Amino acid sequence: MMIYKDAARSVTERTEDLLKQMTMEEKIGQLVQPFGWKVYENAEGQINLTEEFRTQVQKGGIGSLYGVLRADPWTEVTIENGLSPELGAEAVNEIQRYAIQHSRLGIPILFGEECSHGHMAIGATVFPVPLLIGSTWNTELYSEMCRAVALETRSQGGAVTYSPVLDVVRDPRWGRTEECFGEDPYLIGEFAVASVKGLQGDSLEQQNSVAATLKHFAGYGSSEGGRNAGPAHMGMRELREVDLYPFRRAVEAGAASIMPAYNEIDGTPCTSNKELLEDILRTEWGFDGMVITDCGAINMLAWGHDTAEDGLSAAVQAITAGIDMEMSGEMFAKYLGEAVETGRVDTEVLDRAVRRVLTLKFRLGLFDHPYCDPKKAREVIGSLEHKQLARQVAAEGIIMLKNKGQTLPLSRTNGVIAVIGPNADQAYNQLGDYTSPQPDGAVTTVLDGIKAKLADHPERVLYAPGCRIQGDSREGFEAALACAAQADTVVLVLGGSSARDFGEGTIDLRTGASVVTDTWNDMDCGEGIDRMTLTLSGVQLQLAQEIHKLGKKLIVIYINGRPITEPWLDEHADAILEAWYPGQEGGHAAAGILFGDVNPSGRLTVSIPKHVGQLPVHYRGKRSRGRRYLEEDSKPKYPFGYGLSYTSFTYSDLRLSASEMYIDNTVEAEVIVKNTGDCRGAEVIQLYISDAASLYTRPELELKGFRKIELEPGEERRITFAIGRRELEYVGADHKLDVEPGLFHIRIGRHVNDTLSTELTVLEG
């Protein structure tokens, strides 16, 4: 038996043995990742591999395939022509079997899939988007969700996922804000660790684990003007403290893969940034996994960034800087052979990349267990357990921004409710970008959720769409106003849409009925959909203003992928819920909060400004940033960490175990939190630290700990945070982590602007 086929040998031994036997063509084949949905055809349940795929396997092999199971308008995979969970697993097995049996060395294919908030395949559970997940402030729940996503993905043969997204949001006009956890690097870092643990489990070779790919490395959330893939303007200190921090935490947790961002930093594209990919990531942090490009990123070096004169130079720049695999595979497949033959790429550089790819495949157990179990896929994908988990995540992440006069919760026994708005009953609008086609009934909308709560009294629920997300048509206003006039309370479901054109058409604004012949697309958020403003699109605000004139109780639910800035609604709505994109169970989660079955516990992870002109408005601004504008101060309307509850909490007796500590020691900060209301509720206790004076300028406040707890009425609990080097350090001289002696302010409270405070002195020695 050859060493690389011997499961008893170490990963290193097997990798080196295989590498020695490979030709240059076979090595290059391992570094390319073509689009997987193009390698097969589904003929009424019969999987037929394309001739192009067969030829490529026989010529030199294919290292990886992207999105074999991905279904969306881009892939043109639909419910009708796509693969069921069981058939998808069978298709992956068929592809894998051919690659192993018809390539010279029998190297298995690595199947990479999109799983930002659920596997992007037909039938998979659609969880809430990361922006809502961050709003739960519950990393344990998120890790449990990641285990479910990993199980659904691996059961169909997917072995690596292109998540989590660890970008730090600086400008929420950016269309990919929904894919991020928020604006704070510490919070993102905690979710990053939870993601790696959940996705990768105890061992990558387990059949319920997938390799996590951290993206986008780095500075992608800091783009110029909030425009996707725009330049990031920052120095190395800020890059390390903010944008690199979550990635470092995830690398420390054992992440197996990483994806560079499209953008440039200080003139160098991330795809060809050796300092980023080799010096920091591998040498400094000790990362030993695989680096894969984003789709078409190497092309951008020659046709976009223009740092390369042609495709050959782009390929050379990328692999020399530390890229191991190219998503799409075009540049590597075309030019790497020539680059090696002409000496522009050393053979050892090629071998280095191949070694990393093969190592990951061995760690995933693909050589020993290359096939998945279609029966298991049928059983676990979209299971009831996972749907219930999706509902719990949504319920914990929805944020109550306003509740004037205890408008909420609603009564189950009295009153008529008019459910109005473009997002009240549009399933795809509540799912977010990177979502697969959904069969009828798979998604519970807000209207569905409210109807389910009042199933015994259907006459109490009325519905009218009123308007679309975009466009200036008011043809639905008359029907919406007539509907609202009959009600005691109006639940107005507004917001945005990241739904691509799934062919579902639109709605008749007068009747609410589906109009499948209409090709209207309401998408105003998602990848590549950046905005100049944060106001509601279309005539949604005007609809709200007309309904308000009726004098009804007005409850606004936002379903959207970025913060919304609408001062008129902040002032005139009686209650406001921010639901982000809550996933397939979002309607049930929202209804649970509306009727008091769920006490809202979501807290903001992005600051919501009063006006777009305040941007950037994230809370971690420097002390020197200035105080106000001529027209308005610089404070947000709703601050970071903010969120209301149906109960109330008090904080008291903040104390430190010692008022002084040496640099390498630890103290404990304690506070008593009490539920002073009349119902059970969850509170998010937040620890902020401020360095009173430092050699280099610091943010005014920095989140350094959080804890989510549940308390019964009258119950109190003492919460403890450990404060040590990690909580006090910052990037000091020579860009090294350092703790300076001196005075630190320790703050604990409900949100960044509502805290108790005490002082800690750090001594040198």
PDB file of C-alpha atoms in Angstrom, residues 477-567:
ATOM      1  CA  PHE A 477     -52.651  52.846  -0.348  1.00  0.00           C
ATOM      2  CA  GLU A 478     -56.438  52.887  -0.631  1.00  0.00           C
ATOM      3  CA  ALA A 479     -56.787  49.204   0.220  1.00  0.00           C
ATOM      4  CA  ALA A 480     -54.251  49.485   3.044  1.00  0.00           C
ATOM      5  CA  LEU A 481     -56.037  52.482   4.574  1.00  0.00           C
ATOM      6  CA  ALA A 482     -59.385  50.726   4.338  1.00  0.00           C
ATOM      7  CA  CYS A 483     -57.848  47.715   6.047  1.00  0.00           C
ATOM      8  CA  ALA A 484     -56.304  49.841   8.795  1.00  0.00           C
ATOM      9  CA  ALA A 485     -59.551  51.720   9.355  1.00  0.00           C
ATOM     10  CA  GLN A 486     -61.248  48.477  10.421  1.00  0.00           C
ATOM     11  CA  ALA A 487     -58.545  47.645  12.971  1.00  0.00           C
ATOM     12  CA  ASP A 488     -57.667  48.667  16.488  1.00  0.00           C
ATOM     13  CA  THR A 489     -53.938  48.121  15.946  1.00  0.00           C
ATOM     14  CA  VAL A 490     -51.786  48.296  12.846  1.00  0.00           C
ATOM     15  CA  VAL A 491     -48.686  46.139  12.556  1.00  0.00           C
ATOM     16  CA  LEU A 492     -46.727  47.811   9.783  1.00  0.00           C
ATOM     17  CA  VAL A 493     -43.979  45.576   8.381  1.00  0.00           C
ATOM     18  CA  LEU A 494     -41.482  47.693   6.489  1.00  0.00           C
ATOM     19  CA  GLY A 495     -37.807  47.525   5.583  1.00  0.00           C
ATOM     20  CA  GLY A 496     -35.712  46.231   2.731  1.00  0.00           C
ATOM     21  CA  SER A 497     -35.107  43.210   0.572  1.00  0.00           C
ATOM     22  CA  SER A 498     -32.042  41.173  -0.330  1.00  0.00           C
ATOM     23  CA  ALA A 499     -34.133  38.762  -2.380  1.00  0.00           C
ATOM     24  CA  ARG A 500     -32.738  38.116  -5.815  1.00  0.00           C
ATOM     25  CA  ASP A 501     -35.143  37.238  -8.613  1.00  0.00           C
ATOM     26  CA  PHE A 502     -36.376  33.780  -7.693  1.00  0.00           C
ATOM     27  CA  GLY A 503     -39.203  33.998 -10.208  1.00  0.00           C
ATOM     28  CA  GLU A 504     -41.881  34.384  -7.565  1.00  0.00           C
ATOM     29  CA  GLY A 505     -43.098  37.608  -9.125  1.00  0.00           C
ATOM     30  CA  THR A 506     -44.653  40.273  -6.944  1.00  0.00           C
ATOM     31  CA  ILE A 507     -47.949  41.100  -5.286  1.00  0.00           C
ATOM     32  CA  ASP A 508     -51.115  42.856  -6.367  1.00  0.00           C
ATOM     33  CA  LEU A 509     -51.041  45.949  -4.178  1.00  0.00           C
ATOM     34  CA  ARG A 510     -54.830  46.115  -4.087  1.00  0.00           C
ATOM     35  CA  THR A 511     -55.545  42.516  -3.133  1.00  0.00           C
ATOM     36  CA  GLY A 512     -52.282  41.124  -1.805  1.00  0.00           C
ATOM     37  CA  ALA A 513     -52.456  38.234  -4.244  1.00  0.00           C
ATOM     38  CA  SER A 514     -49.320  36.922  -5.928  1.00  0.00           C
ATOM     39  CA  VAL A 515     -48.705  38.124  -9.467  1.00  0.00           C
ATOM     40  CA  VAL A 516     -46.283  35.638 -10.974  1.00  0.00           C
ATOM     41  CA  THR A 517     -46.107  37.335 -14.367  1.00  0.00           C
ATOM     42  CA  ASP A 518     -44.583  40.488 -12.904  1.00  0.00           C
ATOM     43  CA  THR A 519     -40.764  40.537 -12.918  1.00  0.00           C
ATOM     44  CA  TRP A 520     -40.467  43.383 -10.411  1.00  0.00           C
ATOM     45  CA  ASN A 521     -37.370  43.070  -8.202  1.00  0.00           C
ATOM     46  CA  ASP A 522     -37.364  44.922  -4.872  1.00  0.00           C
ATOM     47  CA  MET A 523     -33.764  44.152  -3.924  1.00  0.00           C
ATOM     48  CA  ASP A 524     -32.167  47.131  -2.145  1.00  0.00           C
ATOM     49  CA  CYS A 525     -29.602  45.312  -0.019  1.00  0.00           C
ATOM     50  CA  GLY A 526     -27.172  42.395  -0.305  1.00  0.00           C
ATOM     51  CA  GLU A 527     -23.835  41.865  -2.041  1.00  0.00           C
ATOM     52  CA  GLY A 528     -23.159  44.629  -4.543  1.00  0.00           C
ATOM     53  CA  ILE A 529     -26.272  46.589  -3.504  1.00  0.00           C
ATOM     54  CA  ASP A 530     -24.867  49.602  -1.665  1.00  0.00           C
ATOM     55  CA  ARG A 531     -26.899  52.731  -0.916  1.00  0.00           C
ATOM     56  CA  MET A 532     -26.284  56.451  -0.520  1.00  0.00           C
ATOM     57  CA  THR A 533     -28.778  56.716   2.314  1.00  0.00           C
ATOM     58  CA  LEU A 534     -30.329  54.696   5.155  1.00  0.00           C
ATOM     59  CA  THR A 535     -33.928  55.801   4.669  1.00  0.00           C
ATOM     60  CA  LEU A 536     -36.709  53.445   3.642  1.00  0.00           C
ATOM     61  CA  SER A 537     -36.885  52.841  -0.086  1.00  0.00           C
ATOM     62  CA  GLY A 538     -39.890  53.726  -2.193  1.00  0.00           C
ATOM     63  CA  VAL A 539     -43.055  55.144  -0.616  1.00  0.00           C
ATOM     64  CA  GLN A 540     -42.970  53.130   2.605  1.00  0.00           C
ATOM     65  CA  LEU A 541     -42.634  56.191   4.819  1.00  0.00           C
ATOM     66  CA  GLN A 542     -45.550  57.888   3.079  1.00  0.00           C
ATOM     67  CA  LEU A 543     -47.670  54.788   3.649  1.00  0.00           C
ATOM     68  CA  ALA A 544     -46.857  54.917   7.357  1.00  0.00           C
ATOM     69  CA  GLN A 545     -47.699  58.615   7.531  1.00  0.00           C
ATOM     70  CA  GLU A 546     -51.082  58.104   5.865  1.00  0.00           C
ATOM     71  CA  ILE A 547     -51.952  55.232   8.198  1.00  0.00           C
ATOM     72  CA  HIS A 548     -50.882  57.256  11.227  1.00  0.00           C
ATOM     73  CA  LYS A 549     -53.534  59.859  10.392  1.00  0.00           C
ATOM     74  CA  LEU A 550     -56.185  57.251  11.254  1.00  0.00           C
ATOM     75  CA  GLY A 551     -55.204  57.433  14.915  1.00  0.00           C
ATOM     76  CA  LYS A 552     -54.623  53.709  15.374  1.00  0.00           C
ATOM     77  CA  LYS A 553     -51.983  52.108  17.546  1.00  0.00           C
ATOM     78  CA  LEU A 554     -49.016  51.815  15.208  1.00  0.00           C
ATOM     79  CA  ILE A 555     -46.436  49.053  15.612  1.00  0.00           C
ATOM     80  CA  VAL A 556     -43.533  49.032  13.152  1.00  0.00           C
ATOM     81  CA  ILE A 557     -41.532  45.909  12.414  1.00  0.00           C
ATOM     82  CA  TYR A 558     -38.417  46.411  10.342  1.00  0.00           C
ATOM     83  CA  ILE A 559     -37.240  43.461   8.239  1.00  0.00           C
ATOM     84  CA  ASN A 560     -34.001  44.536   6.604  1.00  0.00           C
ATOM     85  CA  GLY A 561     -30.281  44.012   6.196  1.00  0.00           C
ATOM     86  CA  ARG A 562     -28.900  47.336   7.384  1.00  0.00           C
ATOM     87  CA  PRO A 563     -29.954  49.992   9.923  1.00  0.00           C
ATOM     88  CA  ILE A 564     -32.840  52.232   8.953  1.00  0.00           C
ATOM     89  CA  THR A 565     -32.825  55.942   9.733  1.00  0.00           C
ATOM     90  CA  GLU A 566     -36.355  57.365   9.797  1.00  0.00           C
ATOM     91  CA  PRO A 567     -36.808  60.064  12.481  1.00  0.00           C
TER      92      PRO A 567
END
